[in-house]
Coordinates of C-alpha atoms in Angstrom, one line a residue:
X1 CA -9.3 139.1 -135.8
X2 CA -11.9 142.0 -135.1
X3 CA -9.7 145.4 -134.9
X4 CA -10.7 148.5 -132.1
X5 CA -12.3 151.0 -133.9
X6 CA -16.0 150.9 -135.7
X7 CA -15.5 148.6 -139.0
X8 CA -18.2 146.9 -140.7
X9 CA -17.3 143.2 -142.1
X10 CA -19.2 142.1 -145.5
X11 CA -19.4 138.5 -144.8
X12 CA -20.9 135.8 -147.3
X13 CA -22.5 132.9 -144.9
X14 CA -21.9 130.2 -147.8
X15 CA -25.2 128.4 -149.4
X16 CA -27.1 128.1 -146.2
X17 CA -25.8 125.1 -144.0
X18 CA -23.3 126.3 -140.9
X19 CA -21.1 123.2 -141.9
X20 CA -20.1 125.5 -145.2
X21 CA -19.8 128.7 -143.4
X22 CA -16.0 129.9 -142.9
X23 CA -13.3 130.1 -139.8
X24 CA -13.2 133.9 -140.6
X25 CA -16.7 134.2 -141.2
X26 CA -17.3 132.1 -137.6
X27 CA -14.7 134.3 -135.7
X28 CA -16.2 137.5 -136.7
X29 CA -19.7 136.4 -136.1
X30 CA -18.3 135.1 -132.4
X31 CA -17.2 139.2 -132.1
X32 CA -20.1 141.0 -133.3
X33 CA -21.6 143.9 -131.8
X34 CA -24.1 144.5 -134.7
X35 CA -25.5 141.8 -136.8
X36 CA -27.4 143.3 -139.7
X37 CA -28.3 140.1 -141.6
X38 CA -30.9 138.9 -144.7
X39 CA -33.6 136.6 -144.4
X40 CA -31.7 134.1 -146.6
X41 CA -28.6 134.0 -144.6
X42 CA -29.7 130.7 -142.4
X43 CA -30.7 131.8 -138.4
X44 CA -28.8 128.5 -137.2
X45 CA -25.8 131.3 -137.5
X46 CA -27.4 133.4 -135.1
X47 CA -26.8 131.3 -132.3
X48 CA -22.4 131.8 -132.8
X49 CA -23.4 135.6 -132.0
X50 CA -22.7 137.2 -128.4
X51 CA -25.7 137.6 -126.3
X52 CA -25.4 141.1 -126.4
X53 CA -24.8 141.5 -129.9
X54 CA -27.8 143.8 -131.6
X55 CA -29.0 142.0 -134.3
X56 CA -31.2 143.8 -137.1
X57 CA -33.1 141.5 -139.6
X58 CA -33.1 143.8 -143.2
X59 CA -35.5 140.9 -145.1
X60 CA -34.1 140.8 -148.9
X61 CA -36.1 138.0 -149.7
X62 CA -37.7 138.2 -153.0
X63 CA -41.4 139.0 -153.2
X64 CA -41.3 139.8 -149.6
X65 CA -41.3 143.1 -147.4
X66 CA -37.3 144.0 -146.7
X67 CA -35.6 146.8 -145.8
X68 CA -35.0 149.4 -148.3
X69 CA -31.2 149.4 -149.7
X70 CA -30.8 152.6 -148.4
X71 CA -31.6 152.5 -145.1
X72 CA -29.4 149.6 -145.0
X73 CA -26.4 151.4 -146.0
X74 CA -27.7 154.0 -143.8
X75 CA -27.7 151.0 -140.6
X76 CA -24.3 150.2 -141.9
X77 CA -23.1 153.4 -141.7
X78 CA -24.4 154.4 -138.2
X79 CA -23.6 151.6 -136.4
X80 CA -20.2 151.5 -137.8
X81 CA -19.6 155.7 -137.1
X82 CA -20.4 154.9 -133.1
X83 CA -17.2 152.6 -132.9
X84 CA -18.8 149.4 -132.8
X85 CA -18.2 146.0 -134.9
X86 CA -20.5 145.6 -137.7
X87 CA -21.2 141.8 -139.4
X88 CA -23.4 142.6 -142.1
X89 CA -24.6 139.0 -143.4
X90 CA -25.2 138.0 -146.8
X91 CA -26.6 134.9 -148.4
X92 CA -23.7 133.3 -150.2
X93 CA -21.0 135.0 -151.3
X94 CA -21.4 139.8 -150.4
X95 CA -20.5 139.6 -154.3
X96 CA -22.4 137.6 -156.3
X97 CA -25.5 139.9 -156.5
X98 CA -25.2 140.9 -153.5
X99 CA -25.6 144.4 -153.4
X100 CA -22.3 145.1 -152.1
X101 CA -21.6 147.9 -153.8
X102 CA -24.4 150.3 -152.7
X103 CA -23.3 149.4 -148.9
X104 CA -19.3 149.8 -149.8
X105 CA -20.1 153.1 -151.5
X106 CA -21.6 154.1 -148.4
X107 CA -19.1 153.2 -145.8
X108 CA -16.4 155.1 -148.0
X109 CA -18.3 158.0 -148.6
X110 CA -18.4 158.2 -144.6
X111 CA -15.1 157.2 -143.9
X112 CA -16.1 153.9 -142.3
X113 CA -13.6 150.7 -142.4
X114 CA -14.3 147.8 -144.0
X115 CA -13.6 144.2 -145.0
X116 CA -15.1 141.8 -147.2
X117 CA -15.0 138.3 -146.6
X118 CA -15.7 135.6 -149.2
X119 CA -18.4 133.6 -149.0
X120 CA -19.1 130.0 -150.9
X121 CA -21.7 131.2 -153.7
X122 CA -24.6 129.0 -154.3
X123 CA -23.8 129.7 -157.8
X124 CA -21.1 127.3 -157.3
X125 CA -21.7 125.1 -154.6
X126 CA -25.6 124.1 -155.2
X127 CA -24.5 122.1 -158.6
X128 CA -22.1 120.2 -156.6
X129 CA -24.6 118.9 -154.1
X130 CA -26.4 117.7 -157.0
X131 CA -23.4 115.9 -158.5
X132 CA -22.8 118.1 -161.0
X133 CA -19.3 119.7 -161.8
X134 CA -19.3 122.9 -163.4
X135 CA -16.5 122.0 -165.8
X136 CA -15.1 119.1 -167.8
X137 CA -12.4 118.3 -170.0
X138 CA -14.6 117.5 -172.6
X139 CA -18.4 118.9 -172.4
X140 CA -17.6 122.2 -170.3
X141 CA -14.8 124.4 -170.9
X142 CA -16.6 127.7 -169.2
X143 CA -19.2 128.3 -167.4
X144 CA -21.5 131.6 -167.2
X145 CA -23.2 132.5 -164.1
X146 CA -26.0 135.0 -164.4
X147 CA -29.1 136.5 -162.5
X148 CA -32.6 135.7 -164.0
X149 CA -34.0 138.2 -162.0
X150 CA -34.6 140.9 -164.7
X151 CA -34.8 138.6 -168.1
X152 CA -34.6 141.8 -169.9
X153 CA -31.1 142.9 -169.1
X154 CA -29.1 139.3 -170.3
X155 CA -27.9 139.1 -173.8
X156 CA -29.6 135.6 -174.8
X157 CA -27.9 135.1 -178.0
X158 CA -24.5 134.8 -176.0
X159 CA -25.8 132.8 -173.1
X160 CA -27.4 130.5 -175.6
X161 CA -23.6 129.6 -176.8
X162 CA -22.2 129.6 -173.3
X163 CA -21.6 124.8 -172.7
X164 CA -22.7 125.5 -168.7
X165 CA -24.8 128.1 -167.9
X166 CA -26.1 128.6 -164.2
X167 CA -28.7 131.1 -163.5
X168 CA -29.9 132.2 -159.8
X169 CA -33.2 133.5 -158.6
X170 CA -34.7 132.1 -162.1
X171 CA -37.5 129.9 -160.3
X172 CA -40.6 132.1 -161.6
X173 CA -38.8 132.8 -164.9
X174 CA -38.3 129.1 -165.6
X175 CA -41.2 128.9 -168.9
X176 CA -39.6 131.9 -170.4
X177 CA -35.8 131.3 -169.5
X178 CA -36.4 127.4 -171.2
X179 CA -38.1 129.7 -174.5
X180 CA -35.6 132.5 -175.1
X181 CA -33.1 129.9 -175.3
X182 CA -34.8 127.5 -177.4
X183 CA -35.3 131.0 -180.0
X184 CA -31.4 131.2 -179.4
X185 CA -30.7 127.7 -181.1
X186 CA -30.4 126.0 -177.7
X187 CA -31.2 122.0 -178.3
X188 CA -34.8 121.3 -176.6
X189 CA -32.3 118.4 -175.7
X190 CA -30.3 119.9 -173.8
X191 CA -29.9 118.8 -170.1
X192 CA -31.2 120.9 -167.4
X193 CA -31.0 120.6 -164.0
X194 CA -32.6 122.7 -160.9
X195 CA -31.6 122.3 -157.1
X196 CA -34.0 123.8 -154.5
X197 CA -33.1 124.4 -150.8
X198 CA -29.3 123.3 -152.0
X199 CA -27.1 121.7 -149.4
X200 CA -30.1 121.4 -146.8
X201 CA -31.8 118.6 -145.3
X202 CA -34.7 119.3 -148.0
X203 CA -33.0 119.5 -151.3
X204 CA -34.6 119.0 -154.2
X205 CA -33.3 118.3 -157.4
X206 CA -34.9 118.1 -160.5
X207 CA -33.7 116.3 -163.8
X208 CA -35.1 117.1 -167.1
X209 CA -34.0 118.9 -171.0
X210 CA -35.4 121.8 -172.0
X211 CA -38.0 120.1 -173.8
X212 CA -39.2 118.6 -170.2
X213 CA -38.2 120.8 -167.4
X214 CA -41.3 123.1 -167.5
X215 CA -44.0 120.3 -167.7
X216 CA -42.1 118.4 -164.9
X217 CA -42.2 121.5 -162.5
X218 CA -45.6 122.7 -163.2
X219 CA -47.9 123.7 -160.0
X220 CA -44.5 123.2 -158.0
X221 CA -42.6 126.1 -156.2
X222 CA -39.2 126.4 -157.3
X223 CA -37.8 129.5 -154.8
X224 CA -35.0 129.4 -153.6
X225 CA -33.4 127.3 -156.6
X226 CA -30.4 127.3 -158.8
X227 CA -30.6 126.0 -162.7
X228 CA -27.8 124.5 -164.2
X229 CA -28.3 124.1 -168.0
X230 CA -25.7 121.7 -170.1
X231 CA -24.4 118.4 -171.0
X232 CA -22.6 117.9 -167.9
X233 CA -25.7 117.5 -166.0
X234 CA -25.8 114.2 -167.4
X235 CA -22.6 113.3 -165.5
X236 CA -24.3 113.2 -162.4
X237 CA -25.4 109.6 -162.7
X238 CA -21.3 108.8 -163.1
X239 CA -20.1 110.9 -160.3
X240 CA -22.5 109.3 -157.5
X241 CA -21.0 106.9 -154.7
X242 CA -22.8 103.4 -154.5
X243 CA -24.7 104.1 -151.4
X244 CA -26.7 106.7 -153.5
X245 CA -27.1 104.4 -156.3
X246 CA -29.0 101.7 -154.2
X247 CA -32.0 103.9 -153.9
X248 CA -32.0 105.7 -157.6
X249 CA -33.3 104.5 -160.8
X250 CA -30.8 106.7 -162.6
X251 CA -28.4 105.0 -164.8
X252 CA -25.5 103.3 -162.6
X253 CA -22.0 103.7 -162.7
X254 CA -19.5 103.4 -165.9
X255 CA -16.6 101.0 -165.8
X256 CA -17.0 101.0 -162.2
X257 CA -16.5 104.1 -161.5
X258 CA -16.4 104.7 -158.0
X259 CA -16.5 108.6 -156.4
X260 CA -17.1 110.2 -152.9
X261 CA -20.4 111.3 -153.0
X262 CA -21.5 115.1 -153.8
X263 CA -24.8 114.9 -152.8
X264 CA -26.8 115.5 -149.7
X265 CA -28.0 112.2 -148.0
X266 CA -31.2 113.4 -148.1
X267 CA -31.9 114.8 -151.5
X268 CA -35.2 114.2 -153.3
X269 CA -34.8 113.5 -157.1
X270 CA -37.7 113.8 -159.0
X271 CA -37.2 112.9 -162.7
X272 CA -40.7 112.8 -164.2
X273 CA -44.5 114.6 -162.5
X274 CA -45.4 111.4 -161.4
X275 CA -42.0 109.7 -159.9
X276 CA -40.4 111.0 -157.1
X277 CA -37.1 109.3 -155.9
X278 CA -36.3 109.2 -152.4
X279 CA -33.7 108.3 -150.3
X280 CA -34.5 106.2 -147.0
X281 CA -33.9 108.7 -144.8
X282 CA -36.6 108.7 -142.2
X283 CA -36.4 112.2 -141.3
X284 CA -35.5 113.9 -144.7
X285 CA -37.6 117.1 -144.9
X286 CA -38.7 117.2 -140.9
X287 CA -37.8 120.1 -138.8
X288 CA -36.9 118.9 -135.2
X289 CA -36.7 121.5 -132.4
X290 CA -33.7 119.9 -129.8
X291 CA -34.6 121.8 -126.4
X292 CA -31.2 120.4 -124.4
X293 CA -29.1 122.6 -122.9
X294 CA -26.5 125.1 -124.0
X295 CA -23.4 123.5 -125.0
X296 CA -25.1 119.7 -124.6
X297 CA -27.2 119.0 -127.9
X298 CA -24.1 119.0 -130.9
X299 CA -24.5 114.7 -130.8
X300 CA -27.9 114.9 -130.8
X301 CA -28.1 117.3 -133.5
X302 CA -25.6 115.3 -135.6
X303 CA -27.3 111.8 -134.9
X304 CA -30.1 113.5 -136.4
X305 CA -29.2 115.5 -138.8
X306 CA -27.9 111.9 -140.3
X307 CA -31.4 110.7 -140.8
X308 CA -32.1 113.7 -142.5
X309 CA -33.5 116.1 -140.1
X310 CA -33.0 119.7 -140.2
X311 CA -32.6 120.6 -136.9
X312 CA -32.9 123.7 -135.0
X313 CA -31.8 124.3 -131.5
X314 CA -33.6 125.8 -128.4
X315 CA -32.0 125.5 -125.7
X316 CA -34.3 125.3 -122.3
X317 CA -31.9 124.5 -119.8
X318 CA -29.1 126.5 -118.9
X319 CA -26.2 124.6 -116.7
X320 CA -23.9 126.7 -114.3
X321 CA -22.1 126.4 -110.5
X322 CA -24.4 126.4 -107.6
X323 CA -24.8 129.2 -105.5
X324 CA -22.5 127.8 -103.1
X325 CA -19.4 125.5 -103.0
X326 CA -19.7 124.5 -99.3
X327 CA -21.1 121.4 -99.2
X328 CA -19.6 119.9 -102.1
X329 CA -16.3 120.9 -100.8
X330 CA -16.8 119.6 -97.3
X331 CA -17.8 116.2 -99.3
X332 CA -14.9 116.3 -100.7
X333 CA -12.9 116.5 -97.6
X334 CA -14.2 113.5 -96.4
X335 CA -14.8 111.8 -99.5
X336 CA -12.8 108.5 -97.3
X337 CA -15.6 108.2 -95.5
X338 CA -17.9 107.6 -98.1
X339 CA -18.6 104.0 -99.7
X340 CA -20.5 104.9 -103.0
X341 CA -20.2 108.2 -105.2
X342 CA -23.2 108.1 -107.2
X343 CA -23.3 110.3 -110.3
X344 CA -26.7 110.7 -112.1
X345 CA -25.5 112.7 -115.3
X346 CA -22.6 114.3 -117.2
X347 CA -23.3 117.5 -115.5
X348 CA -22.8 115.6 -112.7
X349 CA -19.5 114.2 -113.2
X350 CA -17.8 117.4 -114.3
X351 CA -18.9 119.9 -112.2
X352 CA -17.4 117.1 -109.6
X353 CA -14.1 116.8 -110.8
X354 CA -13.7 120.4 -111.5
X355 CA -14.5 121.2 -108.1
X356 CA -11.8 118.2 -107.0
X357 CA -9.0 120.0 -109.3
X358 CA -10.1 123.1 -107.5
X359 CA -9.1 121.8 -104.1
X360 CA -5.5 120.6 -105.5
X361 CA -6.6 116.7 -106.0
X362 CA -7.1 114.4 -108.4
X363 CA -8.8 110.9 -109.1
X364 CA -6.6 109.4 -106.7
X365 CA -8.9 110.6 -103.8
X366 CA -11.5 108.2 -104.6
X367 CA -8.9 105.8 -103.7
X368 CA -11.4 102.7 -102.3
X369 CA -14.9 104.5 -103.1
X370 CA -17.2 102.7 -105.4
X371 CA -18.7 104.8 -108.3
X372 CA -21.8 104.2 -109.7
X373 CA -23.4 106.0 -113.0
X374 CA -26.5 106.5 -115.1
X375 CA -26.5 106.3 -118.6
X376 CA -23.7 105.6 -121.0
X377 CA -23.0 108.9 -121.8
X378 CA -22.5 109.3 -118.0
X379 CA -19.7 106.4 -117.8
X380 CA -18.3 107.8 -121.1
X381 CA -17.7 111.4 -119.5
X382 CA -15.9 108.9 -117.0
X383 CA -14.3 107.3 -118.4
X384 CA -12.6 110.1 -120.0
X385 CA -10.9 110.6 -116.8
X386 CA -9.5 107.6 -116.5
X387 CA -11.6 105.6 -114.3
X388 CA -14.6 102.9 -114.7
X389 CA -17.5 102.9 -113.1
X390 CA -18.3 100.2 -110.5
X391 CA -22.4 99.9 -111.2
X392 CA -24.0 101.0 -114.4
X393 CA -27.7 99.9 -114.2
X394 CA -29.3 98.5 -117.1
X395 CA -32.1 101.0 -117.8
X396 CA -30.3 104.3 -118.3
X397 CA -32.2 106.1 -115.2
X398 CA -31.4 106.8 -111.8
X399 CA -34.5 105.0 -110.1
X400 CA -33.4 101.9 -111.2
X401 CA -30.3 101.8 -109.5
X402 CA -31.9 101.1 -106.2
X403 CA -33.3 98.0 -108.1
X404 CA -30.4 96.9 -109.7
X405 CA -27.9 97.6 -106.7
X406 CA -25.0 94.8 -106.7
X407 CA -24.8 95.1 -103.0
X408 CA -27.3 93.4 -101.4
X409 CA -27.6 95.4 -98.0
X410 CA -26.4 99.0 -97.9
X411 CA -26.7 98.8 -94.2
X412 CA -24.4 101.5 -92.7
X413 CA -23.1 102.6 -96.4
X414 CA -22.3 106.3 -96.9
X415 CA -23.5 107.3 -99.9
X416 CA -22.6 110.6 -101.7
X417 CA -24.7 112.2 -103.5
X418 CA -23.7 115.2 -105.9
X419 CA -26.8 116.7 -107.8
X420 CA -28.6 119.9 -109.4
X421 CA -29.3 122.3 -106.5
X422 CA -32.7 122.5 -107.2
X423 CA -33.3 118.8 -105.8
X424 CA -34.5 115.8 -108.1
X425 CA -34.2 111.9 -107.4
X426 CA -36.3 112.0 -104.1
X427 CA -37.4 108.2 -105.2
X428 CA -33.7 107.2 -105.3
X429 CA -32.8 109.1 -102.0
X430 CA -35.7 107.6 -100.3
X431 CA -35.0 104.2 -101.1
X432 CA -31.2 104.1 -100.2
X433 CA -32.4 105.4 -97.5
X434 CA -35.1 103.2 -96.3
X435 CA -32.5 100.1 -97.1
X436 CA -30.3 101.9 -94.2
X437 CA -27.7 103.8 -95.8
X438 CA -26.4 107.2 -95.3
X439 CA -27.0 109.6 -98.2
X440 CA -25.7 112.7 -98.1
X441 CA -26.6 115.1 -101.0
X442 CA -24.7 118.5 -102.0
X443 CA -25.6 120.7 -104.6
X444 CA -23.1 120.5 -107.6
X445 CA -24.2 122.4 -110.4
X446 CA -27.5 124.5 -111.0
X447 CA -29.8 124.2 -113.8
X448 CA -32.2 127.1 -114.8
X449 CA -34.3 128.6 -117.8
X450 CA -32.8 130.8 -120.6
X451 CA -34.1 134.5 -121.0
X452 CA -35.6 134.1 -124.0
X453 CA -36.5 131.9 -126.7
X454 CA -33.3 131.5 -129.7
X455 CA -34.4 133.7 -132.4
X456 CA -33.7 130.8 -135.0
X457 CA -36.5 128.2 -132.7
X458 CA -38.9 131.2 -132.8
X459 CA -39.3 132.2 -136.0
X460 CA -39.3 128.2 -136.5
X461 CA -42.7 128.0 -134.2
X462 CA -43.8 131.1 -135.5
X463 CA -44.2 130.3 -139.1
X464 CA -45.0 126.5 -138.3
X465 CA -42.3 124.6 -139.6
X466 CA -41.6 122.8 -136.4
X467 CA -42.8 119.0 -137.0
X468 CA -40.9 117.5 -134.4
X469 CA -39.9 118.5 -130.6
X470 CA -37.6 116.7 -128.8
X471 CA -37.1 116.4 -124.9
X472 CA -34.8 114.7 -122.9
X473 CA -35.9 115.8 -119.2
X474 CA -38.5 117.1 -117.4
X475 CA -37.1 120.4 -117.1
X476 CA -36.9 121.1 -120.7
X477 CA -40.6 120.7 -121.0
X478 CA -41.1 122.6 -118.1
X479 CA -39.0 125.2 -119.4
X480 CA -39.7 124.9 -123.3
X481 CA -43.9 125.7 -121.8
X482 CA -42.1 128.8 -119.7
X483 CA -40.2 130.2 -122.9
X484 CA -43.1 129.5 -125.4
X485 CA -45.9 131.6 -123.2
X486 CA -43.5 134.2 -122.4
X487 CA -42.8 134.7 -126.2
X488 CA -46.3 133.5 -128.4
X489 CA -48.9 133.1 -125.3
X490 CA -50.2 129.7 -123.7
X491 CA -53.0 129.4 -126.3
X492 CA -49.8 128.5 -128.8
X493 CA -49.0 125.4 -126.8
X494 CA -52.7 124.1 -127.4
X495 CA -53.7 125.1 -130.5
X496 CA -50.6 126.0 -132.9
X497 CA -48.7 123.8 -131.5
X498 CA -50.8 120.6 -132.4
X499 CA -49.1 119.9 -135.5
X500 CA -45.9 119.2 -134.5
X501 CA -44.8 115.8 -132.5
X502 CA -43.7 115.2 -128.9
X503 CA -40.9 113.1 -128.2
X504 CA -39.8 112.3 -125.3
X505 CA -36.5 110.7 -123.7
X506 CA -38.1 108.4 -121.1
X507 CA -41.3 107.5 -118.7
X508 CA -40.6 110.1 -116.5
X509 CA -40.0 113.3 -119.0
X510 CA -43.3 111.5 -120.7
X511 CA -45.2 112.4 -117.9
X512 CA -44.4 116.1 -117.6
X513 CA -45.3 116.1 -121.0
X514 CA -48.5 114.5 -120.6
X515 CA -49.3 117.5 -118.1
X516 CA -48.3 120.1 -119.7
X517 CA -49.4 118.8 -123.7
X518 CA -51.7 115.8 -123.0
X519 CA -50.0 113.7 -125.2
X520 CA -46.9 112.2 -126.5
X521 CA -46.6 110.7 -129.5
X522 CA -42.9 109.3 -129.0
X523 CA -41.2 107.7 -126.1
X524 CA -37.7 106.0 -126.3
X525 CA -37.4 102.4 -125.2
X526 CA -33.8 103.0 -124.4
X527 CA -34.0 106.1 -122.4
X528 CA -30.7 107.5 -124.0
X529 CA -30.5 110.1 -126.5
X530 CA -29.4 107.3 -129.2
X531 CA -33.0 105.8 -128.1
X532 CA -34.7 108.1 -128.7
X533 CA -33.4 109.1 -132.2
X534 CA -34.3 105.8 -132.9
X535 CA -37.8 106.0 -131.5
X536 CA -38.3 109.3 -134.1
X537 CA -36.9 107.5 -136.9
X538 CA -39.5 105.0 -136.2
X539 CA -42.5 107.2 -136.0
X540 CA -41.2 109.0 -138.9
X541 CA -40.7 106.1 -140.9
X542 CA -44.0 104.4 -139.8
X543 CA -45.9 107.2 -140.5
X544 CA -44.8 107.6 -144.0
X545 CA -45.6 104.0 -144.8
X546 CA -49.0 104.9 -143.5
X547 CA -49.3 107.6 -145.7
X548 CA -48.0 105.6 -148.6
X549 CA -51.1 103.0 -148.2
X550 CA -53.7 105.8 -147.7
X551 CA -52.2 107.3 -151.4
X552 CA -52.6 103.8 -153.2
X553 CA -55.8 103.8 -155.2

């Protein structure tokens, strides 16, 4: 793990999704006092980093403003001298053209520890998400790996020979890379493949020769690809499961072949200017925003992520204790007396039971007390503790269990009531207790509004790439409006913020939306997170049949 001292790590993030990013690279990350990171390393990693952590952006992204090399070392060096942990965060792997060497050359020359950690190169990694393997028996013995960056400084005549060659940063260089290997003697037949935004929600791949490839790309940006140039390109059509096959016209497999899939479910083939192969993933190339709280959005993320989306989180909730334990514990006490426990959300249920462990008892106290939940994520959290609930009403929110009650008069019934100190349900409250029952309400668990805005969501507003947000309570709209005038003024909300679409969990967070946006363009029919994943899917999905009509001629 981190050592005391000042030492800076040099830590590869892998090809740009967190699910490629390693344990050691995670840990250190989870440590960091200093984050010094380039603008290809994804943000999504940002959120792993301690809240306190000082975190420098340095840029490195070609054709754009970054940070001189130099004063980078010179960061590296400083940061490192005043005894504090330095991540410095590169795009891949810190050693394939990376620039390591300036920044090591540095640290020694000032004494400064240091580690490098590996990182999974897109050198390697970005043909593999397109199916392609690097090497085989028969067509690819070696590989080369080279920079197209400065065209000038490779030795063509030898590439030219090499069975697989992959070139990085080669996008704008594409027209003269396909030429100076053509001079070489390379086959205008050759195979030739080039995977944008590899291992993301986006990928593209494109499938051509060299006699193709240009005419195929032409008017489209490339940045941030990787070429793979070779006959085992063409294995790509033989190393695909089934379930990718369905929606490709690519040939099918050989003698039944039958592999696990290498590619992204959401990859984009295109194989000629006018054909463009896509997989029928609703959400494949939308950016959601997911505004639940810390800690509380990893299945929602992953339910959407599986349709394609690429999501990024921004948390507008924050969940902690109340400011007092009283009455929840004199609840407790008595919890005999009480006929119903009624427990409104998973916050709900935990902060509950970890207040019951605190006072030495277990489940066994509810010992002839009826539970009744909302939601089924509610009665899973639960169930987890060994017990079923008694009433689940059928429409996943609290109002309706009034409606739905399976007792007919509550008459003298004690109902408790644990719930977020800052009050909600007043239409559930005030029904029990018109229909004569007892409700007595302590405050469980406190829910408030984050600081700030995660860096990752606000650079994602800022440079308009947000097409979906998401909302699954009131508060989170109330708090997503909070955090988004504090950071980019209330004129964003209403103008900049048009673009993108509002979905929202259920009638309820619909109309807080409605007041704060004057519109929503999804609502789920099942108010449940799964329902409203299913609600975007269909908006996404109806919207690009729309769009597919308006294209016909």
């Amino acid at each position: 793990m981190i050592e005391q001292g000042g030492k800076v790590y040099l830590v590869g993030s892998g090809p740009g999704d967190v699910a490629y990013l390693t344990v050691r690279s995670y840990q250190l990350l989870t440590q960091a006092e200093v984050l010094v990171y380039d603008a290809l390393a994804e943000e999504e990693l940002l959120q792993f980093v301690p809240k306190n952590c000082l975190k420098l952006n340095v840029g490195k992204r070609g054709g754009q403003p970054s940070t001189p090399q130099a004063e980078i070392d010179r960061l590296l060096v400083e940061h490192c001298l005043q005894g504090k942990q330095v991540v410095r965060l590169k795009s891949g792997d810190p050693f394939i053209f990376g620039r390591s060497t300036s920044e090591i050359q540095a640290l020694v020359a000032a004494d400064c520890a240091f580690e490098v950690v590996p990182g999974i190169s897109s050198a390697i990694a970005a043909p593999l998400f397109a199916g392609i393997p690097l090497t085989d028996v028969t067509l690819s013995r070696c590989f080369a790996v080279a920079t197209a960056h400065d065209l000038e400084a490779l030795n063509w005549s030898a590439l030219a020979q090499i069975e697989t060659l992959t070139l990085l940063m080669g996008g704008r260089n594409l027209a003269e890379i396909v030429a100076r290997l053509q001079q070489q003697g390379k086959s205008s037949d050759t195979p030739i493949a080039i995977v944008r935004w590899a291992g993301r929600p986006q990928q593209q791949v494109w499938v051509g020769t060299l006699a193709t490839i240009v005419a195929q790309t032409t008017g489209v940006s490339l940045s941030p690809c990787v070429i793979t140039i070779g006959e085992v390109v063409g294995l790509r059509d033989y190393l695909r499961s089934p379930i990718n096959r369905q929606n490709d016209t690519q040939p099918n497999s050989v003698n039944g072949l039958v592999l696990h899939s290498l590619l992204p479910t959401t990859e984009t083939v295109v194989s000629t200017p006018e054909q463009a192969l896509t997989t029928p993933l609703p959400l494949a190339g939308k950016t959601v925003l997911v505004t639940r709280s810390v800690g509380q959005s990893s299945e929602f993320c992953d339910r959407l992520q599986a349709i394609g989306a690429q999501v990024v989180e921004m948390p507008a909730l924050e969940i902690g204790p109340p400011s007092s334990w009283d009455e929840l514990d004199q609840a407790i006490a008595q919890l005999s007396t009480f006929n119903w426990l009624v427990l409104t959300s998973t916050n709900a249920v935990d902060y509950f039971f970890e207040r019951l462990a605190a006072q030495g008892k277990d489940a066994r106290t509810l010992a002839g007390v009826k539970i009744a939940v909302v939601g089924q994520k509610t009665a899973a959290s639960l169930g987890q503790r060994g017990l079923n609930a008694d009433f689940t009403p059928p429409d996943f929110v609290a109002d309706s269990l009034v409606t739905h009650f399976p007792e007919a008069s509550l008459q003298g019934a004690k109902i408790l009531f644990p719930r977020v100190e800052s009050g909600g349900r007043e239409v559930l409250v005030k029904e029990f207790t018109a229909q004569g029952a007892e409700v007595v309400e302590v405050a469980a668990y406190q829910s408030g509004c984050p600081g700030a805005i995660a860096p990752a969501a606000l650079n994602a507003l800022q440079q308009g790439s947000v097409d979906i947000v998401t909302f699954a309570s009131s508060k989170t709209v109330k708090h997503f409006c909070q955090l988004v005038e504090a950071a980019l003024g209330h004129s964003f909300l209403i103008d900049e913020l048009q673009r993108a679409c509002i979905a929202s969990i259920g009638p309820q967070t619909s109309k807080t939306c409605l007041e704060r946006f004057g519109r929503v363009e999804v609502e789920a029919q099942e108010y449940t997170l799964p329902g409203l994943t299913q609600a975007i899917a269909q908006w996404a999905s109806t919207g690009a049949t729309e769009r597919a009509r308006e294209n016909q001629p």
